[in-house]
Coordinates of N, CA and C and ligand atoms in Angstrom, one line a residue:
M1 N 33.0 144.0 224.2 CA 33.5 142.8 224.9 C 32.8 141.6 224.5
A2 N 33.6 140.5 224.4 CA 33.1 139.2 223.9 C 31.9 138.6 224.7
K3 N 31.0 138.1 224.1 CA 30.1 137.4 224.8 C 30.3 135.9 225.0
L4 N 30.3 135.2 224.0 CA 30.7 133.9 224.0 C 32.0 133.6 223.3
R5 N 32.8 132.6 223.7 CA 33.9 132.2 222.9 C 33.5 131.0 222.2
I6 N 33.6 131.1 220.9 CA 33.1 130.0 220.0 C 34.2 129.5 219.1
F7 N 34.3 128.3 219.1 CA 35.2 127.5 218.2 C 34.5 126.9 217.2
I8 N 35.1 127.0 215.8 CA 34.4 126.3 214.6 C 35.4 125.5 214.0
D9 N 34.9 124.2 213.7 CA 35.7 123.2 212.9 C 35.8 123.8 211.4
L10 N 36.8 123.2 210.7 CA 37.0 123.7 209.5 C 36.4 122.8 208.4
D11 N 36.9 121.6 208.3 CA 36.5 120.7 207.3 C 35.0 120.3 207.6
G12 N 34.2 120.4 206.6 CA 32.8 119.9 206.7 C 31.9 121.0 207.5
V13 N 32.5 122.1 208.0 CA 31.7 123.1 208.7 C 32.0 124.5 208.1
L14 N 33.2 124.8 207.8 CA 33.4 126.0 207.0 C 33.9 125.7 205.5
A15 N 34.7 124.6 205.4 CA 35.2 124.2 204.0 C 34.4 122.9 203.5
D16 N 33.8 123.0 202.3 CA 33.0 122.1 201.8 C 33.8 120.9 201.3
F17 N 34.3 120.1 202.2 CA 35.1 119.0 201.8 C 34.2 117.8 200.8
D18 N 33.1 117.6 201.3 CA 32.1 116.6 200.6 C 31.9 117.0 199.1
M19 N 31.6 118.3 199.0 CA 31.4 118.9 197.7 C 32.4 118.7 196.8
A20 N 33.6 119.0 197.2 CA 34.8 118.9 196.4 C 35.1 117.4 196.2
A21 N 34.8 116.5 197.0 CA 35.0 115.1 196.8 C 34.1 114.6 195.6
A22 N 32.8 115.0 195.9 CA 31.8 114.6 194.8 C 32.1 115.0 193.5
L23 N 32.9 116.1 193.4 CA 33.0 116.7 192.1 C 34.5 116.3 191.5
H24 N 35.3 115.5 192.2 CA 36.7 115.3 191.8 C 36.5 114.2 190.7
P25 N 37.3 114.4 189.6 CA 37.4 113.5 188.5 C 37.7 112.0 188.8
D26 N 38.4 111.8 189.8 CA 38.7 110.4 190.1 C 37.7 109.8 191.1
R27 N 36.7 110.4 191.4 CA 35.8 109.9 192.5 C 35.2 108.6 192.4
N28 N 35.1 108.1 191.0 CA 34.6 106.6 191.0 C 35.7 105.7 190.8
N29 N 36.9 106.0 190.9 CA 38.0 105.1 190.8 C 38.2 104.3 192.1
K30 N 38.5 103.1 192.0 CA 38.7 102.3 193.1 C 39.8 102.7 193.9
G31 N 39.6 102.8 195.2 CA 40.7 103.2 196.1 C 40.8 104.8 196.3
F32 N 39.8 105.5 195.6 CA 39.9 106.9 195.7 C 39.9 107.4 197.1
R33 N 40.8 108.2 197.5 CA 41.0 108.7 198.9 C 40.9 110.1 198.8
P34 N 39.6 110.7 199.1 CA 39.4 112.1 198.9 C 40.5 112.9 199.9
D35 N 40.7 112.4 201.0 CA 41.6 113.1 201.8 C 43.0 113.3 201.3
L36 N 43.4 112.4 200.4 CA 44.7 112.4 199.8 C 44.6 113.2 198.3
A37 N 43.5 113.0 197.7 CA 43.3 113.5 196.4 C 43.0 115.0 196.3
L38 N 42.3 115.5 197.4 CA 41.8 116.9 197.2 C 42.9 117.9 197.6
N39 N 42.9 118.9 196.9 CA 43.7 120.1 197.2 C 42.9 121.0 198.1
F40 N 43.3 121.2 199.2 CA 42.5 122.0 200.1 C 42.1 123.4 199.7
G41 N 43.1 123.9 198.9 CA 42.8 125.3 198.2 C 41.6 125.3 197.2
D42 N 41.3 124.2 196.9 CA 40.1 124.1 195.9 C 38.7 123.9 196.6
L43 N 38.7 123.9 197.9 CA 37.4 123.7 198.6 C 36.7 125.1 198.7
H44 N 35.4 125.1 198.5 CA 34.7 126.3 198.7 C 34.0 126.3 200.1
P45 N 33.7 127.6 200.5 CA 33.0 127.7 201.8 C 31.7 126.9 201.9
I46 N 31.4 126.5 202.9 CA 30.1 125.8 203.1 C 29.0 126.8 203.0
P47 N 27.8 126.6 202.2 CA 26.8 127.7 202.1 C 26.4 128.2 203.4
G48 N 26.3 129.5 203.4 CA 25.9 130.2 204.7 C 27.0 130.6 205.7
S49 N 28.1 129.9 205.4 CA 29.1 130.0 206.6 C 29.8 131.4 206.8
I50 N 30.0 132.0 205.5 CA 30.6 133.4 205.6 C 29.8 134.4 206.3
D51 N 28.4 134.4 205.9 CA 27.5 135.3 206.6 C 27.4 135.0 208.1
A52 N 27.3 133.7 208.4 CA 27.2 133.2 209.7 C 28.3 133.7 210.7
V53 N 29.5 133.6 210.0 CA 30.7 133.9 211.0 C 30.7 135.4 211.2
Q54 N 30.3 136.1 210.0 CA 30.2 137.6 210.3 C 29.1 138.0 211.3
A55 N 28.0 137.3 211.2 CA 26.9 137.6 212.2 C 27.3 137.3 213.6
L56 N 28.2 136.3 213.8 CA 28.7 136.0 215.2 C 29.7 137.0 215.7
L57 N 30.5 137.6 214.7 CA 31.4 138.5 215.1 C 30.7 139.8 215.3
D58 N 29.8 140.2 214.6 CA 29.0 141.4 214.7 C 28.2 141.5 216.1
A59 N 27.8 140.3 216.4 CA 27.1 140.1 217.7 C 28.1 140.2 219.0
G60 N 29.4 140.3 218.7 CA 30.3 140.6 219.8 C 31.0 139.3 220.2
H61 N 30.6 138.0 219.7 CA 31.2 136.8 220.0 C 32.7 136.7 219.7
E62 N 33.5 135.9 220.4 CA 34.9 135.8 220.2 C 34.9 134.5 219.3
V63 N 35.4 134.5 218.0 CA 35.3 133.3 217.2 C 36.7 133.0 216.9
F64 N 37.0 131.5 217.0 CA 38.2 130.8 216.5 C 37.8 129.8 215.6
I65 N 38.8 129.3 214.8 CA 38.7 128.0 214.0 C 39.5 127.0 214.9
A66 N 38.9 125.8 215.0 CA 39.7 124.8 215.7 C 39.7 123.5 214.7
S67 N 40.8 123.2 214.1 CA 40.8 122.2 213.1 C 42.0 121.4 213.4
T68 N 41.8 120.2 212.9 CA 43.0 119.2 212.9 C 43.6 118.9 211.7
A69 N 44.8 119.0 211.4 CA 45.6 118.7 210.3 C 46.3 117.5 210.4
P70 N 46.2 116.5 209.4 CA 47.0 115.3 209.5 C 48.4 115.5 209.8
W71 N 49.0 114.7 210.9 CA 50.3 114.9 211.3 C 51.3 114.7 210.1
D72 N 51.1 113.6 209.4 CA 51.9 113.1 208.3 C 51.9 114.0 207.0
Q73 N 50.9 114.9 206.9 CA 50.8 115.8 205.8 C 51.0 117.2 206.2
P74 N 52.3 117.6 206.5 CA 52.5 119.0 206.8 C 52.1 120.0 206.0
K75 N 52.0 119.7 204.6 CA 51.4 120.7 203.5 C 50.1 121.1 204.0
A76 N 49.2 120.1 204.5 CA 47.8 120.4 204.8 C 47.8 121.5 206.0
W77 N 48.9 121.6 206.9 CA 48.8 122.7 207.8 C 48.8 124.1 207.2
T78 N 49.7 124.2 206.2 CA 50.0 125.5 205.4 C 48.7 125.7 204.7
D79 N 48.2 124.7 203.9 CA 47.1 124.8 203.1 C 45.9 125.3 204.0
K80 N 45.7 125.0 205.1 CA 44.6 125.4 206.0 C 44.8 126.9 206.4
R81 N 45.9 127.2 206.6 CA 46.3 128.6 207.0 C 46.0 129.4 205.7
L82 N 46.3 129.1 204.5 CA 46.2 129.9 203.4 C 44.7 130.0 203.1
W83 N 43.9 128.8 203.2 CA 42.5 128.9 202.9 C 41.8 129.8 203.7
V84 N 42.1 129.7 205.1 CA 41.4 130.8 206.1 C 41.8 132.2 205.6
G85 N 43.0 132.5 205.3 CA 43.3 133.8 204.8 C 42.5 134.3 203.6
Q86 N 42.3 133.3 202.7 CA 41.5 133.6 201.4 C 40.0 133.8 201.7
H87 N 39.5 132.9 202.6 CA 38.1 132.9 202.6 C 37.4 133.5 203.9
F88 N 38.3 133.5 205.0 CA 37.8 134.2 206.1 C 38.8 135.2 206.7
P89 N 39.3 136.2 205.9 CA 40.4 137.0 206.4 C 39.9 137.7 207.8
Q90 N 38.7 137.9 208.0 CA 38.3 138.2 209.4 C 38.6 137.5 210.6
L91 N 39.1 136.4 210.3 CA 39.6 135.4 211.4 C 41.1 135.3 211.3
K92 N 41.7 136.3 210.9 CA 43.3 136.3 210.8 C 43.8 136.1 212.4
K93 N 44.7 135.2 212.4 CA 45.3 134.8 213.8 C 44.5 134.2 214.7
K94 N 43.2 133.6 214.1 CA 42.3 133.0 214.9 C 42.2 131.5 214.7
L95 N 43.2 130.9 214.0 CA 43.2 129.5 213.5 C 44.1 128.7 214.5
I96 N 43.4 127.7 215.1 CA 44.0 126.7 216.1 C 44.1 125.4 215.5
L97 N 45.2 124.8 215.3 CA 45.3 123.5 214.7 C 45.8 122.6 215.9
T98 N 44.9 121.5 216.2 CA 45.1 120.7 217.4 C 44.4 119.3 217.1
H99 N 45.1 118.4 217.8 CA 44.4 117.0 217.9 C 43.6 116.8 219.2
R100 N 43.6 118.0 220.0 CA 43.0 117.8 221.3 C 42.1 119.0 221.5
K101 N 40.9 118.9 220.9 CA 39.9 120.0 221.0 C 39.3 120.1 222.4
D102 N 39.4 118.9 223.1 CA 39.1 119.0 224.6 C 39.9 119.9 225.5
L103 N 41.0 120.4 224.9 CA 41.7 121.2 225.8 C 41.3 122.6 225.6
L104 N 40.6 123.0 224.6 CA 40.0 124.4 224.4 C 39.3 124.9 225.5
M105 N 39.6 126.2 225.9 CA 38.6 126.8 226.8 C 37.8 127.7 226.2
G106 N 36.3 127.3 226.3 CA 35.5 128.2 225.7 C 34.0 127.7 225.9
D107 N 33.0 128.3 225.2 CA 31.7 128.1 225.5 C 31.1 127.2 224.4
I108 N 31.4 127.3 223.2 CA 30.7 126.6 222.2 C 31.8 126.0 221.2
L109 N 31.5 124.7 220.8 CA 32.4 124.1 219.6 C 31.4 123.7 218.6
I110 N 31.5 124.2 217.4 CA 30.7 123.8 216.4 C 31.6 122.8 215.4
D111 N 31.1 121.5 215.3 CA 32.0 120.4 214.7 C 31.0 119.4 214.4
D112 N 31.4 118.8 213.1 CA 30.6 117.9 212.5 C 31.1 116.5 212.8
N113 N 32.1 116.4 213.7 CA 32.5 115.1 214.2 C 32.7 115.1 215.7
L114 N 32.9 113.8 216.3 CA 33.1 113.8 217.8 C 34.7 113.5 218.0
W115 N 35.5 113.5 216.8 CA 36.9 113.1 217.1 C 37.8 114.1 217.5
N116 N 39.0 113.8 217.7 CA 40.0 114.7 218.2 C 39.7 115.6 219.4
G117 N 39.0 114.9 220.3 CA 38.6 115.6 221.6 C 37.3 116.4 221.4
A118 N 36.6 116.5 220.4 CA 35.4 117.2 220.3 C 34.3 116.7 221.2
K119 N 34.2 115.4 221.4 CA 33.2 114.9 222.2 C 33.4 115.2 223.7
D120 N 34.7 115.5 224.1 CA 35.0 115.9 225.4 C 35.2 117.4 225.7
F121 N 34.7 118.2 224.7 CA 34.9 119.6 224.8 C 34.1 120.1 226.1
N122 N 34.7 121.1 226.8 CA 34.2 121.4 228.2 C 32.9 122.4 228.1
G123 N 32.6 122.8 226.8 CA 31.5 123.6 226.7 C 30.4 122.9 226.0
T124 N 29.5 123.6 225.1 CA 28.5 123.0 224.4 C 29.0 122.6 223.2
H125 N 28.8 121.3 222.7 CA 29.1 120.9 221.3 C 27.9 121.0 220.4
I126 N 27.8 121.8 219.4 CA 26.9 121.9 218.4 C 27.3 121.0 217.2
H127 N 26.6 119.9 217.1 CA 26.8 118.9 216.2 C 26.4 119.2 214.8
F128 N 27.3 119.9 214.0 CA 26.9 120.4 212.7 C 26.7 119.2 211.7
G129 N 25.6 119.4 211.0 CA 25.3 118.5 209.9 C 24.3 117.3 210.6
Q130 N 24.2 117.4 211.9 CA 23.3 116.3 212.5 C 21.9 116.9 212.6
N131 N 20.9 116.0 212.4 CA 19.5 116.6 212.6 C 19.2 117.9 211.8
G132 N 19.9 118.0 210.7 CA 19.6 119.4 210.0 C 20.2 120.5 210.5
M133 N 21.4 120.3 211.4 CA 22.1 121.5 211.9 C 22.9 122.1 210.8
D134 N 22.3 123.1 210.1 CA 23.0 123.9 209.1 C 23.4 125.2 209.8
W135 N 24.0 126.1 209.0 CA 24.5 127.5 209.6 C 23.4 128.2 210.0
K136 N 22.2 128.2 209.3 CA 21.0 128.9 209.8 C 20.5 128.5 211.2
Y137 N 20.5 127.2 211.4 CA 20.1 126.6 212.6 C 21.1 126.8 213.8
V138 N 22.4 126.8 213.3 CA 23.5 127.3 214.3 C 23.2 128.5 214.9
I139 N 23.0 129.5 214.0 CA 22.9 131.0 214.4 C 21.7 131.0 215.4
Q140 N 20.6 130.4 215.0 CA 19.4 130.3 215.9 C 19.6 129.6 217.2
T141 N 20.5 128.6 217.2 CA 20.8 128.0 218.4 C 21.6 128.8 219.3
I142 N 22.5 129.5 218.9 CA 23.5 130.5 219.6 C 22.7 131.5 220.0
D143 N 21.7 132.1 219.3 CA 20.8 133.2 219.7 C 20.0 132.8 221.1
N144 N 19.5 131.6 220.9 CA 18.7 131.1 221.9 C 19.6 130.8 223.2
I145 N 20.9 130.4 223.1 CA 21.7 130.3 224.2 C 22.1 131.7 224.8
T146 N 22.3 132.7 224.0 CA 22.6 134.0 224.5 C 21.3 134.5 225.3
N147 N 20.2 134.3 224.7 CA 18.8 134.7 225.4 C 18.8 134.1 226.7
L148 N 19.0 132.8 226.7 CA 18.8 132.1 228.1 C 19.8 132.5 229.0
L149 N 21.0 132.9 228.6 CA 22.1 133.3 229.6 C 21.9 134.7 229.9
K150 N 20.9 135.4 229.2 CA 20.7 136.8 229.4 C 21.9 137.6 229.3
I151 N 22.7 137.4 228.2 CA 23.7 138.1 228.0 C 23.8 139.0 226.6
K152 N 22.4 139.2 226.4 CA 22.3 140.2 225.2 C 22.5 141.7 225.7
Ligands
MG201 MG1 35.1 118.3 210.4

C-alpha cells in the first residue's frame, strides 16, 4: 500500500535541461533559446534521480511525474512521453502533463519552480535546487516526513 503520493517535475528535476543547454553548440550565439534549440530526447537524467525514484518506489510511495509541456509545441508532449519511457520505464503510465499542478491531489511535489500552479500545490512543495536541495537531500527530507508522520 502506498504511503505518500509524490509528484515529480520533469525539467530540471529528472531531466537535465541546464546541462544540455550548457553543452549546446549554439549556446554563445545571440538570441539562443535553449527551450527551442534543445531536443528533449538528448537530455540526460539529473544525477542521482534514477536511484532516488527507485528508492521512493521501493519504500512503497506512489510516484508520478508532473510536468508542463508548451502548448504551442505539441512535439514536446510526445518527446516527454518518449523520454520517460526511455529513462524511467518504472514510471510507465505515471506521466501527468498539466499547466495546473495546484489541481493535483497528493502529499509532496518536487519542483524546481513555482510556476504552473506549483506554489499553490495543496501538499508540501520541496523546492528542488534551492538551498542545496539535490536528490540526496530530497530523499532525506521525505524520510524525515515519513518518520514524523509515523507511517513507516
Ligand atoms: Mg522544472
